[in-house]
Amino acid sequence: MKREDFDSLDIIVAPQQQLRMIMKRIRSIPITYAAGLHGDFEVAIDNHSCGKCTLVMVDSANKHGILLEVVQVLTELDLTIWKAYISSDGGWFMDVFHVTDQHGHKLTDEHMVDFIERSLGAKRAIATLEVQTCLGRTVGVQSIAEHTVIELTGADRPGLLSEISAVLTNLRCNIVAAQLWTHNRRVACVLYVVDEFTGGPVEDMQRLCAIKEQFCNILRSSDDNKAPKVDFSMGLTHTERRLHQMLFADRDYEGSSPHSSISYRDRPEISIKNCADKGYSMVNICSRGRPKLFFDTVCTLTDMQYVVFHATMDSEGPFSMQVYYIRHMDGCTLDTEGERQRVTKCLEAAINRRVSQGIRLELYTTDRVGLLSDVTRVFHENGLSVERADVTTQGTKAVNTFYVSNASGGPIEMEVLQATQNEIGQQVLNVKGCPDFQTRYATDVLQKKSFSFGNLIKSQWEWFSSNLGLV
């Protein structure tokens, strides 16, 4: 089957028999890697049908949340979903995803393919092995017993991450991974920490109580009518999905930020209308395309207790078009204007939470206890505010990404960036996505080289002149 055949498929309105015929046609093509049937779940991976993408096809018995389960696996592997066709009306669930890695390459790595098969298809009952994604991250089985997981929600302010990490450092806890999101002046953070002495989870109840008490004091704000939340997670969960859930529970979609860097043109356009003849509510979303966009919207609809019966998604281009046919779990459509407005606000918040705000800073250095505290303290002392953070540890190395703005949420002066980088280390902290800084840095390096070369010529000429005078 050629790519244009998929472009012409109207899976949204196709009855289940027609979609089964489509899947049968797809399966008639030679498939590079195919998983067998595990009970009532089948997954097949096809590298032949499309010139640019790998096709991941899933066919299984239907249950609530199964679409999110599949999309979550693909997203966790740092794969980009360019197109998707979904149908789960009735008792069966049939999906087709067009995916590549984030470098635009097909899935030719056998370890990656095997991981998908183990996670979704024939080998689901077998322990999943680890696999490395195209971005260098290691994905696989993690035991909750290895870490203490701390979840924080509250009002955002400059220097908050610095104070959080300082508390843990003072209480002899090491942060091995963390993710922090901010949106509409609210913050959600998930921290994975270990005991500095044992390298395992923090089991001292007195120390855990001290952590919770100090975090609550840090997050408490006099002008915030919402109480901060500090919880210790009791089970392993998908971190990014948990951040969506935490901000949704905190009602971040009701607020607004006066310093939002999202332009009016880049805001998503969302419309909802009821289709009486089909018995669905149709949700149309047009927004800037980016990785993990499909996951963010499916995650939000699922956590709001809506069932996706049919959907299409196309992100081939600067904009992404998503269409969902949904009902609430009780079988009702979105009949009131208030309900439609609430879903619109929640979807817009889910899309905007991950929009890159501020300047991206990448830190790569040898990991040590207190590293995050020291780095974020330098940020705070230089007037930088962390909008989003992704902290990971790969072996003995700390690989951290920060999106920063100035203390009021606006742009950062180049002198401040230069001072911050000089204090942390130019080889340790890299500034990304800031052409003005890159141009200035290149100019400074060129001037230093020119100055050194001029001094060299001058010294050589003085040496030659002095020797000539002796002669």
Short mmCIF file of C-alpha atoms in Angstrom, two decimals:
data_model
loop_
_atom_site.label_atom_id
_atom_site.label_comp_id
_atom_site.label_asym_id
_atom_site.label_seq_id
_atom_site.Cartn_x
_atom_site.Cartn_y
_atom_site.Cartn_z
CA MET A 1 0.00 0.00 0.00
CA LYS A 2 1.28 3.43 -0.88
CA ARG A 3 1.31 6.41 1.43
CA GLU A 4 -1.38 8.23 -0.55
CA ASP A 5 -3.71 5.31 0.15
CA PHE A 6 -3.57 6.16 3.85
CA ASP A 7 -4.12 9.85 3.13
CA SER A 8 -7.44 9.05 1.48
CA LEU A 9 -8.80 6.85 4.27
CA ASP A 10 -11.67 8.38 6.22
CA ILE A 11 -11.38 6.21 9.28
CA ILE A 12 -13.35 8.65 11.43
CA VAL A 13 -16.60 7.77 9.70
CA ALA A 14 -15.70 4.27 8.52
CA PRO A 15 -17.82 1.54 10.07
CA GLN A 16 -16.04 -1.21 11.92
CA GLN A 17 -16.31 -3.70 9.06
CA GLN A 18 -14.67 -1.26 6.65
CA LEU A 19 -11.82 -0.62 9.08
CA ARG A 20 -11.30 -4.36 9.46
CA MET A 21 -10.95 -4.55 5.66
CA ILE A 22 -8.39 -1.72 5.80
CA MET A 23 -6.38 -3.55 8.45
CA LYS A 24 -6.58 -6.72 6.38
CA ARG A 25 -5.18 -4.87 3.35
CA ILE A 26 -2.36 -3.48 5.50
CA ARG A 27 -1.51 -6.94 6.82
CA SER A 28 -1.29 -8.31 3.29
CA ILE A 29 1.88 -6.23 2.81
CA PRO A 30 5.21 -7.85 3.78
CA ILE A 31 5.92 -6.71 7.33
CA THR A 32 9.49 -6.31 8.56
CA TYR A 33 8.71 -7.13 12.18
CA ALA A 34 5.41 -8.53 13.37
CA ALA A 35 4.30 -9.55 16.83
CA GLY A 36 2.05 -12.54 17.23
CA LEU A 37 -1.27 -12.60 19.00
CA HIS A 38 -1.22 -12.41 22.79
CA GLY A 39 -4.69 -13.33 23.94
CA ASP A 40 -6.80 -10.60 22.38
CA PHE A 41 -3.96 -8.15 21.58
CA GLU A 42 -2.03 -7.97 18.30
CA VAL A 43 0.62 -5.48 17.20
CA ALA A 44 2.43 -5.34 13.85
CA ILE A 45 5.26 -3.08 12.71
CA ASP A 46 5.60 -2.32 8.99
CA ASN A 47 8.60 -0.58 7.38
CA HIS A 48 7.56 -1.22 3.75
CA SER A 49 4.27 0.55 3.14
CA CYS A 50 5.43 4.12 3.71
CA GLY A 51 8.57 5.71 2.36
CA LYS A 52 9.13 8.07 5.29
CA CYS A 53 7.52 6.46 8.34
CA THR A 54 7.19 3.17 10.15
CA LEU A 55 3.59 1.98 10.57
CA VAL A 56 2.65 0.63 13.99
CA MET A 57 -0.67 -1.20 13.83
CA VAL A 58 -2.55 -2.27 16.96
CA ASP A 59 -5.59 -4.54 16.99
CA SER A 60 -7.13 -5.60 20.31
CA ALA A 61 -10.21 -5.95 22.44
CA ASN A 62 -11.44 -2.52 23.48
CA LYS A 63 -11.19 -1.12 27.00
CA HIS A 64 -11.12 2.36 28.48
CA GLY A 65 -7.64 3.92 28.38
CA ILE A 66 -6.15 1.53 25.84
CA LEU A 67 -5.48 4.35 23.35
CA LEU A 68 -3.51 6.26 25.99
CA GLU A 69 -1.63 3.09 26.88
CA VAL A 70 -0.42 2.66 23.28
CA VAL A 71 0.39 6.36 22.72
CA GLN A 72 2.21 6.49 26.05
CA VAL A 73 4.55 3.65 25.04
CA LEU A 74 5.37 5.29 21.70
CA THR A 75 5.90 8.70 23.33
CA GLU A 76 8.10 7.32 26.09
CA LEU A 77 10.42 5.97 23.38
CA ASP A 78 10.91 9.52 22.02
CA LEU A 79 9.03 8.65 18.82
CA THR A 80 7.19 11.27 16.80
CA ILE A 81 3.66 10.36 15.71
CA TRP A 82 3.06 12.08 12.37
CA LYS A 83 -0.33 10.54 11.61
CA ALA A 84 -2.81 8.40 13.48
CA TYR A 85 -6.09 6.71 12.59
CA ILE A 86 -8.16 5.46 15.52
CA SER A 87 -11.36 3.41 15.69
CA SER A 88 -12.64 1.74 18.85
CA ASP A 89 -16.41 1.73 18.45
CA GLY A 90 -17.93 -1.47 19.76
CA GLY A 91 -15.85 -4.25 21.27
CA TRP A 92 -12.72 -3.87 19.14
CA PHE A 93 -9.87 -1.37 19.02
CA MET A 94 -7.94 -0.78 15.75
CA ASP A 95 -5.23 1.85 15.31
CA VAL A 96 -2.62 2.80 12.72
CA PHE A 97 0.25 5.13 13.70
CA HIS A 98 2.83 6.69 11.34
CA VAL A 99 5.98 7.15 13.45
CA THR A 100 9.67 8.03 13.21
CA ASP A 101 12.28 8.81 15.82
CA GLN A 102 12.85 12.48 16.57
CA HIS A 103 15.62 12.60 13.95
CA GLY A 104 13.12 11.58 11.26
CA HIS A 105 14.37 8.00 10.86
CA LYS A 106 12.32 4.82 10.60
CA LEU A 107 12.38 2.20 13.36
CA THR A 108 15.07 -0.17 12.10
CA ASP A 109 16.69 -0.93 15.47
CA GLU A 110 15.68 -4.47 16.42
CA HIS A 111 15.94 -3.66 20.13
CA MET A 112 13.45 -0.82 19.72
CA VAL A 113 11.05 -3.00 17.76
CA ASP A 114 11.37 -5.79 20.31
CA PHE A 115 10.66 -3.33 23.11
CA ILE A 116 7.42 -2.20 21.42
CA GLU A 117 6.38 -5.81 20.90
CA ARG A 118 7.09 -6.65 24.53
CA SER A 119 5.23 -3.58 25.76
CA LEU A 120 2.13 -3.94 23.60
CA GLY A 121 1.94 -7.24 21.82
CA ALA A 122 2.85 -10.87 21.97
CA LYS A 123 5.33 -10.60 24.84
CA ARG A 124 3.46 -8.38 27.27
CA ALA A 125 3.72 -10.96 30.05
CA ILE A 126 7.52 -11.11 29.72
CA ALA A 127 9.64 -8.64 31.71
CA THR A 128 10.46 -5.70 29.48
CA LEU A 129 14.12 -5.05 28.77
CA GLU A 130 15.77 -1.67 28.70
CA VAL A 131 16.24 0.19 25.43
CA GLN A 132 18.01 3.42 24.50
CA THR A 133 16.03 6.04 22.60
CA CYS A 134 17.29 8.30 19.81
CA LEU A 135 17.85 11.06 22.40
CA GLY A 136 20.11 8.85 24.50
CA ARG A 137 17.57 8.18 27.26
CA THR A 138 17.29 4.69 28.72
CA VAL A 139 13.72 3.42 28.97
CA GLY A 140 12.74 0.22 30.70
CA VAL A 141 11.56 -1.37 33.90
CA GLN A 142 12.05 0.75 37.01
CA SER A 143 11.32 -0.37 40.51
CA ILE A 144 9.58 2.05 42.82
CA ALA A 145 11.62 0.48 45.63
CA GLU A 146 14.78 2.11 44.22
CA HIS A 147 13.65 5.69 44.93
CA THR A 148 11.45 7.85 47.08
CA VAL A 149 9.06 9.75 44.81
CA ILE A 150 7.91 13.19 45.98
CA GLU A 151 5.11 15.15 44.26
CA LEU A 152 4.71 18.90 44.76
CA THR A 153 1.97 21.27 43.63
CA GLY A 154 1.54 24.95 44.46
CA ALA A 155 2.09 28.55 43.43
CA ASP A 156 5.10 29.24 41.24
CA ARG A 157 7.72 31.92 41.98
CA PRO A 158 11.37 32.64 41.10
CA GLY A 159 13.93 30.56 42.99
CA LEU A 160 11.49 27.81 43.95
CA LEU A 161 13.49 24.92 42.43
CA SER A 162 16.64 26.25 44.11
CA GLU A 163 14.96 26.17 47.53
CA ILE A 164 13.46 22.71 46.93
CA SER A 165 16.80 21.18 45.97
CA ALA A 166 18.58 22.95 48.86
CA VAL A 167 16.15 21.38 51.37
CA LEU A 168 16.87 17.89 50.03
CA THR A 169 20.62 18.49 50.03
CA ASN A 170 20.53 19.67 53.67
CA LEU A 171 18.52 16.58 54.62
CA ARG A 172 21.10 14.29 52.97
CA CYS A 173 18.97 13.32 49.98
CA ASN A 174 20.24 13.09 46.42
CA ILE A 175 18.00 13.94 43.46
CA VAL A 176 18.56 11.34 40.72
CA ALA A 177 15.73 12.55 38.47
CA ALA A 178 13.10 15.27 38.44
CA GLN A 179 10.62 17.00 36.18
CA LEU A 180 9.10 20.41 36.83
CA TRP A 181 6.36 22.16 34.83
CA THR A 182 4.92 25.62 35.33
CA HIS A 183 1.75 27.00 33.78
CA ASN A 184 -0.43 30.00 34.62
CA ARG A 185 1.65 30.76 37.73
CA ARG A 186 1.18 27.23 39.09
CA VAL A 187 3.92 24.61 39.48
CA ALA A 188 3.97 20.81 39.56
CA CYS A 189 7.11 18.82 40.26
CA VAL A 190 7.94 15.11 40.56
CA LEU A 191 11.23 14.27 42.30
CA TYR A 192 13.01 10.91 42.47
CA VAL A 193 15.38 10.97 45.45
CA VAL A 194 17.63 8.51 47.26
CA ASP A 195 19.31 8.46 50.65
CA GLU A 196 22.79 9.97 50.36
CA PHE A 197 24.24 7.28 52.65
CA THR A 198 22.50 4.09 51.40
CA GLY A 199 21.76 4.99 47.76
CA GLY A 200 18.26 3.59 48.27
CA PRO A 201 14.87 5.08 49.20
CA VAL A 202 14.55 7.37 52.19
CA GLU A 203 13.01 5.19 54.93
CA ASP A 204 13.54 7.41 57.97
CA MET A 205 10.05 8.66 58.85
CA GLN A 206 11.44 11.60 60.81
CA ARG A 207 13.34 12.79 57.76
CA LEU A 208 10.31 12.29 55.50
CA CYS A 209 8.17 14.37 57.84
CA ALA A 210 10.84 17.09 57.84
CA ILE A 211 10.88 17.08 54.02
CA LYS A 212 7.11 17.47 53.84
CA GLU A 213 7.00 20.21 56.47
CA GLN A 214 9.75 22.27 54.84
CA PHE A 215 8.30 21.84 51.35
CA CYS A 216 4.89 23.02 52.55
CA ASN A 217 6.51 26.11 54.06
CA ILE A 218 8.36 26.83 50.80
CA LEU A 219 5.23 26.40 48.64
CA ARG A 220 2.93 28.36 50.93
CA SER A 221 2.12 31.82 49.58
CA SER A 222 0.25 34.65 51.31
CA ASP A 223 -1.62 35.64 48.15
CA ASP A 224 -2.54 32.07 47.16
CA ASN A 225 -5.92 30.76 48.31
CA LYS A 226 -4.98 27.19 47.35
CA ALA A 227 -3.13 25.07 49.88
CA PRO A 228 0.11 23.50 48.60
CA LYS A 229 0.24 19.74 48.20
CA VAL A 230 3.20 17.51 49.05
CA ASP A 231 2.76 13.76 48.61
CA PHE A 232 4.96 10.69 48.59
CA SER A 233 3.97 8.47 45.68
CA MET A 234 3.19 4.85 46.52
CA GLY A 235 3.38 3.43 43.00
CA LEU A 236 5.26 3.69 39.73
CA THR A 237 3.57 5.96 37.19
CA HIS A 238 4.34 7.78 33.97
CA THR A 239 5.92 11.05 35.14
CA GLU A 240 4.57 13.30 32.40
CA ARG A 241 1.07 11.91 32.73
CA ARG A 242 1.31 12.48 36.47
CA LEU A 243 2.32 16.13 35.90
CA HIS A 244 -0.75 16.61 33.69
CA GLN A 245 -2.94 15.07 36.40
CA MET A 246 -1.41 17.21 39.17
CA LEU A 247 -1.87 20.49 37.29
CA PHE A 248 -5.38 19.48 36.24
CA ALA A 249 -6.27 18.74 39.87
CA ASP A 250 -4.76 22.12 40.80
CA ARG A 251 -7.05 23.77 38.19
CA ASP A 252 -4.23 25.54 36.38
CA TYR A 253 -6.55 25.86 33.37
CA GLU A 254 -8.60 28.46 35.29
CA GLY A 255 -5.72 30.90 35.70
CA SER A 256 -3.72 33.10 33.37
CA SER A 257 -0.16 34.35 33.21
CA PRO A 258 0.49 38.03 32.39
CA HIS A 259 3.96 37.18 31.08
CA SER A 260 3.10 34.18 28.90
CA SER A 261 5.51 33.81 25.99
CA ILE A 262 2.86 32.09 23.86
CA SER A 263 1.84 34.43 21.06
CA TYR A 264 -1.75 34.76 19.94
CA ARG A 265 -0.85 33.13 16.62
CA ASP A 266 0.64 30.08 18.37
CA ARG A 267 -2.34 29.44 20.62
CA PRO A 268 -4.35 26.32 19.75
CA GLU A 269 -7.72 26.68 18.08
CA ILE A 270 -10.27 24.30 19.61
CA SER A 271 -13.90 23.83 18.65
CA ILE A 272 -16.48 21.35 19.94
CA LYS A 273 -19.83 20.49 18.42
CA ASN A 274 -22.29 17.64 18.74
CA CYS A 275 -23.07 15.24 15.89
CA ALA A 276 -26.62 14.17 16.60
CA ASP A 277 -26.73 11.62 13.78
CA LYS A 278 -23.59 9.86 15.05
CA GLY A 279 -24.20 10.27 18.77
CA TYR A 280 -20.75 11.80 19.39
CA SER A 281 -19.26 15.14 20.32
CA MET A 282 -16.63 16.16 17.75
CA VAL A 283 -13.50 17.94 19.04
CA ASN A 284 -11.36 19.77 16.46
CA ILE A 285 -7.87 20.96 17.48
CA CYS A 286 -5.48 22.98 15.32
CA SER A 287 -2.14 23.89 16.89
CA ARG A 288 1.58 24.15 16.23
CA GLY A 289 3.02 20.69 15.67
CA ARG A 290 5.57 19.37 18.18
CA PRO A 291 6.66 16.06 19.73
CA LYS A 292 4.32 14.52 22.34
CA LEU A 293 1.37 16.69 21.29
CA PHE A 294 -0.87 13.69 20.60
CA PHE A 295 -0.02 12.21 23.99
CA ASP A 296 -0.91 15.47 25.78
CA THR A 297 -4.40 15.66 24.27
CA VAL A 298 -5.22 11.93 24.58
CA CYS A 299 -3.98 11.99 28.19
CA THR A 300 -6.24 14.91 29.05
CA LEU A 301 -9.36 13.46 27.44
CA THR A 302 -8.77 10.11 29.17
CA ASP A 303 -8.19 11.63 32.61
CA MET A 304 -11.34 13.75 32.19
CA GLN A 305 -13.25 10.47 31.78
CA TYR A 306 -14.01 10.83 28.06
CA VAL A 307 -13.91 7.88 25.67
CA VAL A 308 -12.36 8.35 22.23
CA PHE A 309 -14.34 6.28 19.73
CA HIS A 310 -12.76 7.59 16.52
CA ALA A 311 -9.91 9.98 15.85
CA THR A 312 -7.49 11.18 13.21
CA MET A 313 -4.29 13.17 13.63
CA ASP A 314 -2.05 14.72 10.97
CA SER A 315 1.13 16.63 11.93
CA GLU A 316 2.94 16.65 8.60
CA GLY A 317 3.67 20.35 8.41
CA PRO A 318 4.01 23.29 10.80
CA PHE A 319 0.50 22.73 12.15
CA SER A 320 -1.15 19.66 13.63
CA MET A 321 -4.79 18.80 12.95
CA GLN A 322 -6.57 16.54 15.44
CA VAL A 323 -10.18 15.38 15.31
CA TYR A 324 -11.79 13.31 18.08
CA TYR A 325 -15.25 11.77 18.29
CA ILE A 326 -15.93 11.33 22.00
CA ARG A 327 -18.53 10.64 24.67
CA HIS A 328 -18.33 10.77 28.43
CA MET A 329 -17.92 7.43 30.17
CA ASP A 330 -21.60 7.55 31.10
CA GLY A 331 -22.44 7.61 27.36
CA CYS A 332 -23.45 11.29 27.23
CA THR A 333 -22.17 13.85 24.77
CA LEU A 334 -21.05 17.37 25.71
CA ASP A 335 -24.51 18.90 25.79
CA THR A 336 -23.98 22.08 27.82
CA GLU A 337 -21.96 25.14 26.88
CA GLY A 338 -20.27 25.08 30.28
CA GLU A 339 -19.00 21.55 29.75
CA ARG A 340 -17.70 22.38 26.27
CA GLN A 341 -15.87 25.45 27.60
CA ARG A 342 -14.29 23.41 30.38
CA VAL A 343 -13.00 20.76 27.96
CA THR A 344 -11.68 23.51 25.67
CA LYS A 345 -9.79 25.18 28.52
CA CYS A 346 -8.35 21.87 29.75
CA LEU A 347 -7.13 20.86 26.29
CA GLU A 348 -5.58 24.29 25.73
CA ALA A 349 -3.79 24.04 29.09
CA ALA A 350 -2.53 20.53 28.28
CA ILE A 351 -1.06 21.76 24.98
CA ASN A 352 0.50 24.91 26.45
CA ARG A 353 2.11 23.25 29.49
CA ARG A 354 4.83 21.75 27.33
CA VAL A 355 5.32 24.71 25.00
CA SER A 356 8.96 25.75 25.25
CA GLN A 357 9.12 28.97 27.24
CA GLY A 358 12.27 30.98 27.81
CA ILE A 359 15.81 30.05 26.80
CA ARG A 360 16.92 26.43 26.86
CA LEU A 361 19.99 25.63 28.98
CA GLU A 362 21.59 22.18 28.81
CA LEU A 363 23.87 20.97 31.59
CA TYR A 364 26.15 17.95 31.21
CA THR A 365 28.68 17.14 33.91
CA THR A 366 29.68 14.52 36.47
CA ASP A 367 26.85 13.95 38.93
CA ARG A 368 27.31 14.61 42.63
CA VAL A 369 25.20 15.22 45.70
CA GLY A 370 23.99 18.83 45.77
CA LEU A 371 24.67 19.54 42.08
CA LEU A 372 21.10 20.63 41.31
CA SER A 373 21.06 22.84 44.40
CA ASP A 374 24.29 24.58 43.35
CA VAL A 375 23.23 25.10 39.73
CA THR A 376 19.77 26.45 40.52
CA ARG A 377 21.26 28.72 43.20
CA VAL A 378 23.45 30.31 40.52
CA PHE A 379 20.35 30.72 38.34
CA HIS A 380 18.49 32.45 41.15
CA GLU A 381 21.41 34.71 42.08
CA ASN A 382 21.58 35.87 38.45
CA GLY A 383 17.85 36.63 38.35
CA LEU A 384 16.81 33.60 36.28
CA SER A 385 13.51 31.80 36.86
CA VAL A 386 13.08 28.14 35.87
CA GLU A 387 9.94 27.66 33.76
CA ARG A 388 10.48 23.97 33.05
CA ALA A 389 13.13 21.42 34.07
CA ASP A 390 14.05 17.86 33.14
CA VAL A 391 16.71 16.38 35.41
CA THR A 392 18.14 12.94 34.66
CA THR A 393 21.18 10.85 35.55
CA GLN A 394 22.89 8.66 32.96
CA GLY A 395 25.48 6.51 34.71
CA THR A 396 27.82 8.91 36.47
CA LYS A 397 26.72 11.92 34.41
CA ALA A 398 24.02 14.49 35.14
CA VAL A 399 22.06 15.42 32.00
CA ASN A 400 19.74 18.32 32.79
CA THR A 401 17.62 20.65 30.66
CA PHE A 402 16.20 23.95 31.91
CA TYR A 403 13.95 26.53 30.28
CA VAL A 404 14.59 29.87 31.97
CA SER A 405 13.31 33.46 31.81
CA ASN A 406 14.01 36.51 33.91
CA ALA A 407 12.37 36.88 37.32
CA SER A 408 9.26 38.54 35.83
CA GLY A 409 8.88 35.94 33.06
CA GLY A 410 10.37 38.10 30.31
CA PRO A 411 13.47 37.80 28.09
CA ILE A 412 16.97 37.53 29.55
CA GLU A 413 19.77 39.99 28.85
CA MET A 414 22.80 38.50 27.10
CA GLU A 415 25.15 39.74 29.85
CA VAL A 416 23.19 37.76 32.43
CA LEU A 417 23.40 34.58 30.35
CA GLN A 418 27.13 35.08 29.86
CA ALA A 419 27.70 35.61 33.59
CA THR A 420 25.65 32.52 34.46
CA GLN A 421 27.53 30.36 31.98
CA ASN A 422 30.91 31.66 33.17
CA GLU A 423 30.07 30.89 36.79
CA ILE A 424 28.85 27.34 36.12
CA GLY A 425 31.34 26.61 33.32
CA GLN A 426 31.20 27.15 29.56
CA GLN A 427 31.97 23.48 28.93
CA VAL A 428 29.30 22.39 31.42
CA LEU A 429 26.36 24.69 30.59
CA ASN A 430 25.29 25.20 26.96
CA VAL A 431 22.85 27.87 25.79
CA LYS A 432 20.43 26.60 23.11
CA GLY A 433 17.81 28.31 20.98
CA CYS A 434 19.24 31.81 21.41
CA PRO A 435 20.83 33.00 18.12
CA ASP A 436 21.87 36.36 19.60
CA PHE A 437 23.89 34.65 22.33
CA GLN A 438 25.48 32.19 19.89
CA THR A 439 26.50 35.04 17.55
CA ARG A 440 27.92 37.05 20.43
CA TYR A 441 29.81 34.06 21.80
CA ALA A 442 31.30 33.28 18.37
CA THR A 443 32.35 36.93 17.98
CA ASP A 444 34.04 36.95 21.39
CA VAL A 445 35.94 33.77 20.55
CA LEU A 446 37.03 35.19 17.19
CA GLN A 447 38.22 38.42 18.81
CA LYS A 448 40.20 36.47 21.40
CA LYS A 449 41.82 34.40 18.67
CA SER A 450 42.61 37.52 16.61
CA PHE A 451 44.07 39.23 19.67
CA SER A 452 46.23 36.21 20.47
CA PHE A 453 47.44 35.97 16.88
CA GLY A 454 48.33 39.69 16.85
CA ASN A 455 50.28 39.34 20.07
CA LEU A 456 52.14 36.39 18.59
CA ILE A 457 53.18 38.41 15.50
CA LYS A 458 54.21 41.35 17.67
CA SER A 459 56.36 39.21 19.94
CA GLN A 460 58.00 37.50 16.99
CA TRP A 461 58.79 40.86 15.36
CA GLU A 462 60.31 42.21 18.59
CA TRP A 463 62.46 39.09 18.89
CA PHE A 464 63.60 39.43 15.26
CA SER A 465 64.41 43.15 15.68
CA SER A 466 66.42 42.58 18.82
CA ASN A 467 68.44 39.81 17.17
CA LEU A 468 69.01 42.01 14.11
CA GLY A 469 70.34 44.81 16.35
CA LEU A 470 72.82 42.36 17.92
CA VAL A 471 74.05 41.36 14.48
#
